[in-house]
Short mmCIF file of C-alpha atoms in Angstrom, two decimals:
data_model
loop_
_atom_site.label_atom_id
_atom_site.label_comp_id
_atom_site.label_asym_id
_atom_site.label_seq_id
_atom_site.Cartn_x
_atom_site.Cartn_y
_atom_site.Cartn_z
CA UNK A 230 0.00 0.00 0.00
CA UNK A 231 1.30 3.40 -1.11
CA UNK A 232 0.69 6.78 1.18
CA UNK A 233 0.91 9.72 -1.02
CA UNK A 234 -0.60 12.34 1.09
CA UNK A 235 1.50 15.45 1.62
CA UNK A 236 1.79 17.08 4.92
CA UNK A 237 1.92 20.43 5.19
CA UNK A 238 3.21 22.50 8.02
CA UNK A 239 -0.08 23.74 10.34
CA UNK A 240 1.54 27.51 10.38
CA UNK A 241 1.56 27.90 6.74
CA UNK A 242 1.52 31.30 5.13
CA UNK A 243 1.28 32.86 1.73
CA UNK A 244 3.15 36.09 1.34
CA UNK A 245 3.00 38.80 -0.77
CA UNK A 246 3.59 42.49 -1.13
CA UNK A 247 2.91 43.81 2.40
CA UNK A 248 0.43 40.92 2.79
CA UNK A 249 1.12 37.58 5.03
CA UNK A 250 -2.10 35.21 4.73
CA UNK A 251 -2.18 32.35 7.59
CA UNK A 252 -4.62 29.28 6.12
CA UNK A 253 -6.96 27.24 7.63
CA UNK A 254 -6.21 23.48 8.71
CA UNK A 255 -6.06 21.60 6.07
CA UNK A 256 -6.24 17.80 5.84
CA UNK A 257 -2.84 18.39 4.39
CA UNK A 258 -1.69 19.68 7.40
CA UNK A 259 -2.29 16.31 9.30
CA UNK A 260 0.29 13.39 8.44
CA UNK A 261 -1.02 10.47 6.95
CA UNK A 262 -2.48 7.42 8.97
CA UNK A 263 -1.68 9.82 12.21
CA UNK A 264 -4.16 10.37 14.88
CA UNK A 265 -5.57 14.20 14.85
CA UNK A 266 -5.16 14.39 18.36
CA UNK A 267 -1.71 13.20 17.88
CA UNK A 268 -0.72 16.23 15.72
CA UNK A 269 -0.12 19.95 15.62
CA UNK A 270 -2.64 20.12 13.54
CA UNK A 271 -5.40 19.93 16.35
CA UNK A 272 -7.68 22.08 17.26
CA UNK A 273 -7.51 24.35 19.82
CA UNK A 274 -10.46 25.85 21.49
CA UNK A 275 -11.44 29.63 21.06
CA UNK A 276 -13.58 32.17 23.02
CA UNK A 277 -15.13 35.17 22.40
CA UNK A 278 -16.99 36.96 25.61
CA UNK A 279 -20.13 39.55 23.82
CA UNK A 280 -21.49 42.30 25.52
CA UNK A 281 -25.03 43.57 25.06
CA UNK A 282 -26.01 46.58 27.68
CA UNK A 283 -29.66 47.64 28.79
CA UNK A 284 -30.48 44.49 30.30
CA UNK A 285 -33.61 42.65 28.77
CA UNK A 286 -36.54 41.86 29.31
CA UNK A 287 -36.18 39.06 31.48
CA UNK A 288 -39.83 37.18 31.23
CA UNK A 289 -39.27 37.04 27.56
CA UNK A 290 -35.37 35.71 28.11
CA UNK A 291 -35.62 33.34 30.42
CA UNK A 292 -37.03 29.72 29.92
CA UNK A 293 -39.92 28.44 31.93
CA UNK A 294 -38.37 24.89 32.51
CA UNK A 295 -34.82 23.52 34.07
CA UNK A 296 -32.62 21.28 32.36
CA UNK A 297 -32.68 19.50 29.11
CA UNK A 298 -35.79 19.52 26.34
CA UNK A 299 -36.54 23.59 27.87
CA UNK A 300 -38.98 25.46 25.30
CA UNK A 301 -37.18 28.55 24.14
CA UNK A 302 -38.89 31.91 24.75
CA UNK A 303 -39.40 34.59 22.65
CA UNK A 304 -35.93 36.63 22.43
CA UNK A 305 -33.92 33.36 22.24
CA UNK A 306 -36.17 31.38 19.61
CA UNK A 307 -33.98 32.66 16.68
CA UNK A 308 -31.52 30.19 18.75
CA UNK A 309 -33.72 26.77 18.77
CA UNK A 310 -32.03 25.55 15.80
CA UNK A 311 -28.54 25.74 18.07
CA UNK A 312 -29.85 23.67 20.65
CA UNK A 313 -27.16 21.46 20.99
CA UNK A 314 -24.62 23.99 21.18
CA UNK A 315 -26.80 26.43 23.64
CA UNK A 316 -26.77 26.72 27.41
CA UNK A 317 -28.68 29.57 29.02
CA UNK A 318 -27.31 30.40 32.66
CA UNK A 319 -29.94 31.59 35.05
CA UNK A 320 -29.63 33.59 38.83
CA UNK A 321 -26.02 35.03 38.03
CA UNK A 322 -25.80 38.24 39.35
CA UNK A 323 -23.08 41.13 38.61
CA UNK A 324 -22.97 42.84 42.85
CA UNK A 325 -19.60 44.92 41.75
CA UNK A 326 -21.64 46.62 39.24
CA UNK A 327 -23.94 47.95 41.93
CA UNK A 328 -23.24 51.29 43.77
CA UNK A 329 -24.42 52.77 47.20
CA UNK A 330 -23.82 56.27 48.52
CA UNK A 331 -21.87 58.35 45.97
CA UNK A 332 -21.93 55.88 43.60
CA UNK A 333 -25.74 55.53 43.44
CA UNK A 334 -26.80 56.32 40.25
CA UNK A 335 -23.71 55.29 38.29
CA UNK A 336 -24.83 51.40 37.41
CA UNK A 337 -24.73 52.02 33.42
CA UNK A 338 -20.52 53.55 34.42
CA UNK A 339 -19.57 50.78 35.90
CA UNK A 340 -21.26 47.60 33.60
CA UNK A 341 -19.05 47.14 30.77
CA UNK A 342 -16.36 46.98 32.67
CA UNK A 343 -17.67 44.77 35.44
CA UNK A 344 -18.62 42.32 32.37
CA UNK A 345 -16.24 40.03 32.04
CA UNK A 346 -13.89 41.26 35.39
CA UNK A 347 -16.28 40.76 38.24
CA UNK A 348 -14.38 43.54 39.79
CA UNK A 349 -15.61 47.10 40.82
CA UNK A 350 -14.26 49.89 39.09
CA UNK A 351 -12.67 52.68 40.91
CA UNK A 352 -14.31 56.25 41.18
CA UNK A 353 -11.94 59.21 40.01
CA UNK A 354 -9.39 56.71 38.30
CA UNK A 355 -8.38 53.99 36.13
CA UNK A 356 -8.70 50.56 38.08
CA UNK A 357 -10.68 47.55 37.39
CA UNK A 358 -9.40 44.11 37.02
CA UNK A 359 -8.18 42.10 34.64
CA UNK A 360 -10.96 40.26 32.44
CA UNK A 361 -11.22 36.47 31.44
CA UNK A 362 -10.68 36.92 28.04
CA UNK A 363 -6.94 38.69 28.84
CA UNK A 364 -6.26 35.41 31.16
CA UNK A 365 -7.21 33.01 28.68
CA UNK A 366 -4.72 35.07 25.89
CA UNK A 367 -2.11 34.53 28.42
CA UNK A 368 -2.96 31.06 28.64
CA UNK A 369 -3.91 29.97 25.11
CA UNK A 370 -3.19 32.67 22.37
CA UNK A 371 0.44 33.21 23.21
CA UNK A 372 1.14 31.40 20.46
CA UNK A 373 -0.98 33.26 17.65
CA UNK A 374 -0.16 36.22 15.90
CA UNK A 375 -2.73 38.01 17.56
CA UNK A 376 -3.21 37.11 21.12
CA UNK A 377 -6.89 38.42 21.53
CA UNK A 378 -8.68 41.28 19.21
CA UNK A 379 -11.12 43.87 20.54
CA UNK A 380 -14.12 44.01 18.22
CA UNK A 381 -17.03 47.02 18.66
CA UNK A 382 -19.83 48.21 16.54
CA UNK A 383 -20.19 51.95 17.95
CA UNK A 384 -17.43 54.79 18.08
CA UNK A 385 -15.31 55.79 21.22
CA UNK A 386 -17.34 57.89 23.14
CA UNK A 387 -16.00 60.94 24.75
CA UNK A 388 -19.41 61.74 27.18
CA UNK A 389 -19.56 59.65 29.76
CA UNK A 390 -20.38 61.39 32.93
CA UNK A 391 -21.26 59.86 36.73
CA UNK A 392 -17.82 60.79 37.58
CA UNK A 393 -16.54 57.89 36.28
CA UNK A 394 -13.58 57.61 33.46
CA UNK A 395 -14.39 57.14 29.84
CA UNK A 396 -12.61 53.60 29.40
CA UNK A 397 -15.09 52.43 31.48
CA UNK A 398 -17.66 52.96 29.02
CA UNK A 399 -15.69 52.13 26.05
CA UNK A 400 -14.10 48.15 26.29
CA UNK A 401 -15.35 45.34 28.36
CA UNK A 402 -11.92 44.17 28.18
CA UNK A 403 -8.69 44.98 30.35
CA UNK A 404 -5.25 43.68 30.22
CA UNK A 405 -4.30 44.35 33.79
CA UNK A 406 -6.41 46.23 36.13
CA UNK A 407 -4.87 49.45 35.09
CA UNK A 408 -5.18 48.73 31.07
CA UNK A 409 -8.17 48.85 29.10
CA UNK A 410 -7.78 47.79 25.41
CA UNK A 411 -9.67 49.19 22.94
CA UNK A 412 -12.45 48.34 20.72
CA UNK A 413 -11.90 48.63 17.06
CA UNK A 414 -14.83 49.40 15.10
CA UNK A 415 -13.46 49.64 11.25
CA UNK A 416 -13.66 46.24 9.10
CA UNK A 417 -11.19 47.81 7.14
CA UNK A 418 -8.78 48.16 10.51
CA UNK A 419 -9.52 44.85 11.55
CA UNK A 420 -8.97 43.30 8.00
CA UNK A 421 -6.03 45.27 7.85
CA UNK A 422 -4.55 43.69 11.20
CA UNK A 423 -5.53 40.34 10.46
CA UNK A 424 -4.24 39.93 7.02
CA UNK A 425 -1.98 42.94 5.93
CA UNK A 426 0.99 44.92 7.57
CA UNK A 427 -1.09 48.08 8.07
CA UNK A 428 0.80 49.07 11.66
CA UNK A 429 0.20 52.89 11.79
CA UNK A 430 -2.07 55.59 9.80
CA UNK A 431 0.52 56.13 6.95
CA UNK A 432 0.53 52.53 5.90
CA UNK A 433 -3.38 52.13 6.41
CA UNK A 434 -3.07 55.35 3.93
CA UNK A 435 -1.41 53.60 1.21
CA UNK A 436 -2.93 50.02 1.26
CA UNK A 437 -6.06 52.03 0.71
CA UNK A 438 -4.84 53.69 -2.41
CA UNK A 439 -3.49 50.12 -3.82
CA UNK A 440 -6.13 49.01 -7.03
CA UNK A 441 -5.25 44.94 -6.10
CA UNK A 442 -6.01 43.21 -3.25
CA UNK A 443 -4.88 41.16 -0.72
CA UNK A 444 -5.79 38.08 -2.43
CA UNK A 445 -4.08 39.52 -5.69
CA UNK A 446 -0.57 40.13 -3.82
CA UNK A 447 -0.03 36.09 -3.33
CA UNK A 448 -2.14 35.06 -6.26
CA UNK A 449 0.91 33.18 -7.94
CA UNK A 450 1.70 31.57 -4.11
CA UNK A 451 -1.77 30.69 -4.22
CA UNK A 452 -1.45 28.29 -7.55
CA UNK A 453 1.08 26.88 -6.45
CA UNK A 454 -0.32 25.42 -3.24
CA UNK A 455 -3.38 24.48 -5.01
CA UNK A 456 -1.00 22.05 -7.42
CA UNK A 457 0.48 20.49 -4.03
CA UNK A 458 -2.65 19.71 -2.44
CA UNK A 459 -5.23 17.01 -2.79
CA UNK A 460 -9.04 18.00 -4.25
CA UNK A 461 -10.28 18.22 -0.90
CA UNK A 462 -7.96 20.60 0.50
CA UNK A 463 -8.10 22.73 -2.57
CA UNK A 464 -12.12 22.99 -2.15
CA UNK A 465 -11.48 24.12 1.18
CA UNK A 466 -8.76 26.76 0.54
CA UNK A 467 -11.16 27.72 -2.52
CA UNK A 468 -13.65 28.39 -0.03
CA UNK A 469 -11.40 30.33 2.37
CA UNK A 470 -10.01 32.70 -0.15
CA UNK A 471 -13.64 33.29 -1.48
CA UNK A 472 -14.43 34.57 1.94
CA UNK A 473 -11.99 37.01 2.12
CA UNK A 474 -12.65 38.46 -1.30
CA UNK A 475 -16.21 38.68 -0.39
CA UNK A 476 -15.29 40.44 2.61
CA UNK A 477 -13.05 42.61 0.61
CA UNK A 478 -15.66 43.18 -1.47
CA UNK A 479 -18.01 44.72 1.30
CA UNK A 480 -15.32 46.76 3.02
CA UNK A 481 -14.39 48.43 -0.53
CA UNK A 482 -18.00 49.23 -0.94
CA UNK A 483 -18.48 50.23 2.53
CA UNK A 484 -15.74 53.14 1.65
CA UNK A 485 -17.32 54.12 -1.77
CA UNK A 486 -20.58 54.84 0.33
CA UNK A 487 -18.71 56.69 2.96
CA UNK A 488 -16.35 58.65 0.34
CA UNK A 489 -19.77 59.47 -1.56
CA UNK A 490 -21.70 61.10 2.08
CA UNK A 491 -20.89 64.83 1.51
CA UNK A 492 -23.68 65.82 3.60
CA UNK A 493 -22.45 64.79 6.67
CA UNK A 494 -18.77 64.89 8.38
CA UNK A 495 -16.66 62.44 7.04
CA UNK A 496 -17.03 58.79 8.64
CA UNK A 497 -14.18 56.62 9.11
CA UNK A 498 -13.63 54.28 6.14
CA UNK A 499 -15.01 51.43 5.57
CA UNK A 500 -17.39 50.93 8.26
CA UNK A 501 -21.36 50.26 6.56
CA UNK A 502 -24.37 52.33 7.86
CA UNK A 503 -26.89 49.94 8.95
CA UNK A 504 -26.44 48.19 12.25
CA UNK A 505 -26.75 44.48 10.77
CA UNK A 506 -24.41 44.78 8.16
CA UNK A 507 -21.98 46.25 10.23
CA UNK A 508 -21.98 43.28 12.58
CA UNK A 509 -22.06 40.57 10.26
CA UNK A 510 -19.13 42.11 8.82
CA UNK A 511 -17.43 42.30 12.11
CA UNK A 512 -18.40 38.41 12.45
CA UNK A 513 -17.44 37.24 9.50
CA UNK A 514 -13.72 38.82 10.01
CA UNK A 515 -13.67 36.91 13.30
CA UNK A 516 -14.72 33.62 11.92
CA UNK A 517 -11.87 33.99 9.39
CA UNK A 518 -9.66 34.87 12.02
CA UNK A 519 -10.20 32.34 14.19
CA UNK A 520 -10.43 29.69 11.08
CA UNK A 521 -6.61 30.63 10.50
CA UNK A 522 -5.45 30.65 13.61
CA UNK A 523 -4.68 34.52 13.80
CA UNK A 524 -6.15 34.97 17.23
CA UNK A 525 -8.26 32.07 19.66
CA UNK A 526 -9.42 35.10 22.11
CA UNK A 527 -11.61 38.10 21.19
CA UNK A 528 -14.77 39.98 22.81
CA UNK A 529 -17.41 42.03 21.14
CA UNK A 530 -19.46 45.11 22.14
CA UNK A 531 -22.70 45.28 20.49
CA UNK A 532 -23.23 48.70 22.04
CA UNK A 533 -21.73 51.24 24.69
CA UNK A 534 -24.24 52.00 27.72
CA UNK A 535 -26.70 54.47 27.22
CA UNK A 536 -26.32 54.17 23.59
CA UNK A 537 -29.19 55.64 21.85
CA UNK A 538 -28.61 53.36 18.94
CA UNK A 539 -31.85 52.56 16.88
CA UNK A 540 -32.55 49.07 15.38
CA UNK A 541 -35.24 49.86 12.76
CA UNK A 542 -35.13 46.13 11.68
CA UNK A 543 -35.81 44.90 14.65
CA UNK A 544 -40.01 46.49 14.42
CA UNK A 545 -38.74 49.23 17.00
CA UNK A 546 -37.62 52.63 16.40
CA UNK A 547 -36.91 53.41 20.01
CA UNK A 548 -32.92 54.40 20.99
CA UNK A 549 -31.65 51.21 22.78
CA UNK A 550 -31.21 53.50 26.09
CA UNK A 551 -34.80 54.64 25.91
CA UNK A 552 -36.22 51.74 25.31
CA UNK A 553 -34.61 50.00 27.69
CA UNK A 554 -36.16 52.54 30.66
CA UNK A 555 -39.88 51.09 29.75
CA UNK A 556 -41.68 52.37 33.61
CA UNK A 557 -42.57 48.72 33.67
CA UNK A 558 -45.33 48.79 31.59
CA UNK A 559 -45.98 46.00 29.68
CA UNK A 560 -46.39 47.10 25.84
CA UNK A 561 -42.90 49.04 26.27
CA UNK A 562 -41.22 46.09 27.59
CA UNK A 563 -42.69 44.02 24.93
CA UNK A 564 -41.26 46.83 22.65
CA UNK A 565 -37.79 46.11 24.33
CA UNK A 566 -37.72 41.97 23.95
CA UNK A 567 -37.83 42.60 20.19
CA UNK A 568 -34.62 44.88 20.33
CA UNK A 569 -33.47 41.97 22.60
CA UNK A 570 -34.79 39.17 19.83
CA UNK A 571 -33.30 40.91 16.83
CA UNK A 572 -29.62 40.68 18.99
CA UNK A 573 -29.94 37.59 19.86
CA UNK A 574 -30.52 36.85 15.92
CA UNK A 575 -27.26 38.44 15.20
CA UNK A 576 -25.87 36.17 17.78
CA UNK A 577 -27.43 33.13 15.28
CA UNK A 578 -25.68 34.46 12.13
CA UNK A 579 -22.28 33.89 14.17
CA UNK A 580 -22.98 30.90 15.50
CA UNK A 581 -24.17 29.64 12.40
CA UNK A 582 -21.28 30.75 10.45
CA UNK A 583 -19.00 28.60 13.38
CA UNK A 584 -21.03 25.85 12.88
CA UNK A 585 -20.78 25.34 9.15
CA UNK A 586 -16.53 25.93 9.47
CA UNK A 587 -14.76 22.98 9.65
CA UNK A 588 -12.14 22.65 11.92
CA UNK A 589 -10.41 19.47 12.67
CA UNK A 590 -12.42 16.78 14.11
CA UNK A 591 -15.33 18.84 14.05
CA UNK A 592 -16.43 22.59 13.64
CA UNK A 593 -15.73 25.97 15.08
CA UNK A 594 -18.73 25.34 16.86
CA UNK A 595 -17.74 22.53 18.54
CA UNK A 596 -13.76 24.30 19.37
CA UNK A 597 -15.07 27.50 21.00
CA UNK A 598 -17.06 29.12 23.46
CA UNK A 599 -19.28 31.95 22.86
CA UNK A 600 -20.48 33.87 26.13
CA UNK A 601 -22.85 36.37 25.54
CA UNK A 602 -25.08 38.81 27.87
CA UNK A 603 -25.31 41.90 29.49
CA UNK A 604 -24.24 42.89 33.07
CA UNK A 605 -27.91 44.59 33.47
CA UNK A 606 -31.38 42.75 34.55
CA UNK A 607 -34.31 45.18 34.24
CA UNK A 608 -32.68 48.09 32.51
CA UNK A 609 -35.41 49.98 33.98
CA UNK A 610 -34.40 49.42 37.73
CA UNK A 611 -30.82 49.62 36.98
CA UNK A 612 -30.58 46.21 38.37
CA UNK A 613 -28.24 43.65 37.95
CA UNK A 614 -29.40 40.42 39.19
CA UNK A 615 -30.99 38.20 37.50
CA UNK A 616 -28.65 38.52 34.53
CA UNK A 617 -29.60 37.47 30.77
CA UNK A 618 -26.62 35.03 30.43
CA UNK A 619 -26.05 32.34 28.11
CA UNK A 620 -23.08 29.81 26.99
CA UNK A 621 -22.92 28.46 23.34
CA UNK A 622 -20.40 26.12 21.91
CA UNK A 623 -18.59 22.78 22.55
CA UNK A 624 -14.93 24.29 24.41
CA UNK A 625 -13.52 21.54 22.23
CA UNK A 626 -15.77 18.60 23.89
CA UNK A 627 -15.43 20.67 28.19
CA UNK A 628 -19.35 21.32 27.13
CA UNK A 629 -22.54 20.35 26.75
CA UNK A 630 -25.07 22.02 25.48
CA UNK A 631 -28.65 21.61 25.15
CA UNK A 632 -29.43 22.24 28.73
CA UNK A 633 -31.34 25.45 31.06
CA UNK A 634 -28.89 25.85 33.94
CA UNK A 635 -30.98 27.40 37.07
CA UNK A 636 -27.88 28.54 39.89
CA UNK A 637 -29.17 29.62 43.35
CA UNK A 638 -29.98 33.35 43.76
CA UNK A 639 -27.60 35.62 43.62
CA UNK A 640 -24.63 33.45 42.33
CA UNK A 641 -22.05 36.14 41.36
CA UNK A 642 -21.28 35.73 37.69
CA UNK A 643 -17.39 35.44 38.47
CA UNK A 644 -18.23 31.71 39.53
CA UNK A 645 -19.35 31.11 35.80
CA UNK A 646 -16.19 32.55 34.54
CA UNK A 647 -14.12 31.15 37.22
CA UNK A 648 -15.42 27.78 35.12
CA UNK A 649 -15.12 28.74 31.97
CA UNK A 650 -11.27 29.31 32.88
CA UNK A 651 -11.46 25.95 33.90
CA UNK A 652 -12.77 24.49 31.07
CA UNK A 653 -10.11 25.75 29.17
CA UNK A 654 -7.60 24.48 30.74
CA UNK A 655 -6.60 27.32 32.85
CA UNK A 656 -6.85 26.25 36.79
CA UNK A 657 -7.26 29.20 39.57
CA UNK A 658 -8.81 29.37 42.56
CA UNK A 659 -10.96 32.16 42.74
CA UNK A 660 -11.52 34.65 39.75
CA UNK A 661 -12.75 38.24 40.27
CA UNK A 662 -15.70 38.10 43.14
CA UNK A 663 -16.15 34.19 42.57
CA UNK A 664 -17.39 32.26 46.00
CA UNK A 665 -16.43 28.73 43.71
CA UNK A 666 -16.89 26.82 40.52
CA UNK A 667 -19.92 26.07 38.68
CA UNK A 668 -21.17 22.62 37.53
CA UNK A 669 -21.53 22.90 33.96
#
């Protein structure tokens, strides 16, 4: 019996003019008649922490039954189909968002950055704590290019108020307790850092003003590989490099618009008008990056607090913020679950797009974990306990899905992360204001 099939190294690049272009695994990449889990060429898990703020509307969030075979409510139905790969997380509670005394009043100030830190921010300075996503890129994305990316739909903002500093406001993720990273909003930025050597302004500048693209910079590298590899492997690299010409595609469109607005200040390149295509955009960079290999660790801001974002496709022209602050009544909070809904949806596009990637024995689906919520209850009340939490994913096999998890009152969210960490591999005792693990 004859082997022929080729192995490739797994951290293979194409390089071109000012471009370097990781792939995605390959069944070249795996030696032949060799174990997956034997190789480099496993898979590693992923993670991605999404913030949503204003709370929701928790009647219409939260299922009425524990455990397995739950019926989905209204804002999560556009979900069902995930199932599998779902777990909502109810009674987790966010206490360090909270303020008393001087800090009354200041809930929305302190949220983003309580998200995914369980720690309470500091009045008058710069001080939170360091947030799961930056201890999991310690951990696990040392060894990629990019060892988390900060992904955001809205600009910085520069009005924050309460007393409290503007970082708080703009990231839900910190490096240490002193260093907030920013959220990058362009496609054309992020596209730029994934796959090109854009480092500063100037170089941004020029890549712009190039006619080819990425794609056309390592199109004779490209031909060349496909001759090497087997039909399989070049259907999958086909697909691949179709993705990021389609994205391409959008971003270079995106600018015409924007270069073509001359009634209003100039916008910053590249980025679309309309909510939805702005986010699936965003997605659909991340899935590529996390397809190569570029980066396992990112977070995602759908909005800052007290955005007044509007969501016309979602059947409600309210801003987010004011519709979020509903007096309780019942037709406004029905108003605000189908803000909630049509979020939730946009969650479904990503974790569709994960689930149709391949990605060694499985999907991206089945290598990552998605968590996704808000660090606000009743946006109305300012509270922060019961949260709108849920899990999705398979944290390469650490997960199983399908299931309604109902904690005790009051469990502080920190516990959750605290076994997340776990999950991935990373072992501590005690994570922000954690009291102790989770079963999940």
């Amino acid at each position: 019996m004859f082997i022929t099939k080729k192995h490739l190294p797994r951290r293979t690049f194409l390089r071109g003019m000012g471009v370097t272009l990781a792939l995605p695994l390959l069944d070249s990449m795996v030696p032949a008649q060799t174990p997956l889990a034997k190789t480099a060429a496993v898979s590693h898990s992923r993670f991605c922490g999404i913030y949503v703020p204003h709370g929701a509307t928790m009647d219409k969030w939260t299922p009425a039954q524990e455990g397995a075979g739950f019926e989905f409510p209204e804002t999560l139905k556009p979900l069902e189909k995930l199932r599998d790969r779902l777990c909502v997380v109810s009674n987790l509670a966010h206490p360090q968002a909270s303020g008393a005394g001087s800090d009354a009043g200041a809930d929305h100030a302190r949220s983003a950055a309580v998200f995914l830190s369980g720690a309470h921010p500091e009045k008058g300075s710069v001080h939170s704590g360091m947030t799961v996503d930056q201890v999991l890129a310690q951990h696990i994305g040392q060894d990629t290019p990019l060892p988390s990316i900060e992904l955001g739909i809205e600009e910085v903002g520069l009005n924050c108020g309460s007393g409290y500093g503007c970082a708080y406001f703009n990231t839900i993720s910190w490096r240490t307790p002193t260093l907030p990273l920013p959220m990058e909003n362009s496609p054309q930025v992020v596209f730029e850092r994934l796959f090109g050597d854009g480092a500063n302004s100037a170089q941004r500048l020029s890549r712009k003003k190039q006619d080819s693209s990425i794609l056309d910079s390592v199109t004779d590298k490209v031909a060349r590989l496909q001759g090497k590899l087997d039909p399989s492997d070049r259907v999958r690299l086909t697909e691949y490099l179709d993705d990021i010409r389609e994205i391409e595609r959008r971003i270079q469109k995106a600018t015409e618009q924007s270069a073509n607005e001359l009634s209003v200040p100039e916008a910053p390149v590249g980025i679309p008008e309309a909510f939805e295509d702005h986010i699936k955009l965003m997605y659909d960079l991340l899935v590529l990056a996390w397809r190569a290999e570029i980066t396992r660790i990112s977070t995602m801001m759908y909005a800052r607090d007290t955005s007044g974002a509007t969501y016309p496709a979602s059947g409600v022209r309210d801003g987010f913020h004011g519709a979020s602050h509903h007096s309780n009544v019942r037709a406004n909070m029905d108003r605000f679950a189908l803000i909630n809904k049509y979020h939730v949806q946009m969650l479904g596009y990503f974790l569709e797009k994960l689930r149709a990637t391949p990605d060694g024995d499985g999907n991206l689906l089945d290598h990552s974990t998605v968590l996704y919520g808000s660090s606000m209850s009743n946006g109305n009340q300012h509270d922060h306990d019961p949260l709108p939490i849920l899990v999705a994913g398979g944290a390469a096999g650490n997960l199983k899905g399908g299931r309604h998890l109902v904690f005790p009152a009051h469990t502080p969210m920190s516990n959750l992360m605290l076994s997340l960490l776990d999950k991935h591999g990373v072992h501590q005792d005690s994570f922000g204001d954690s009291t102790g693990k989770l079963e999940i």
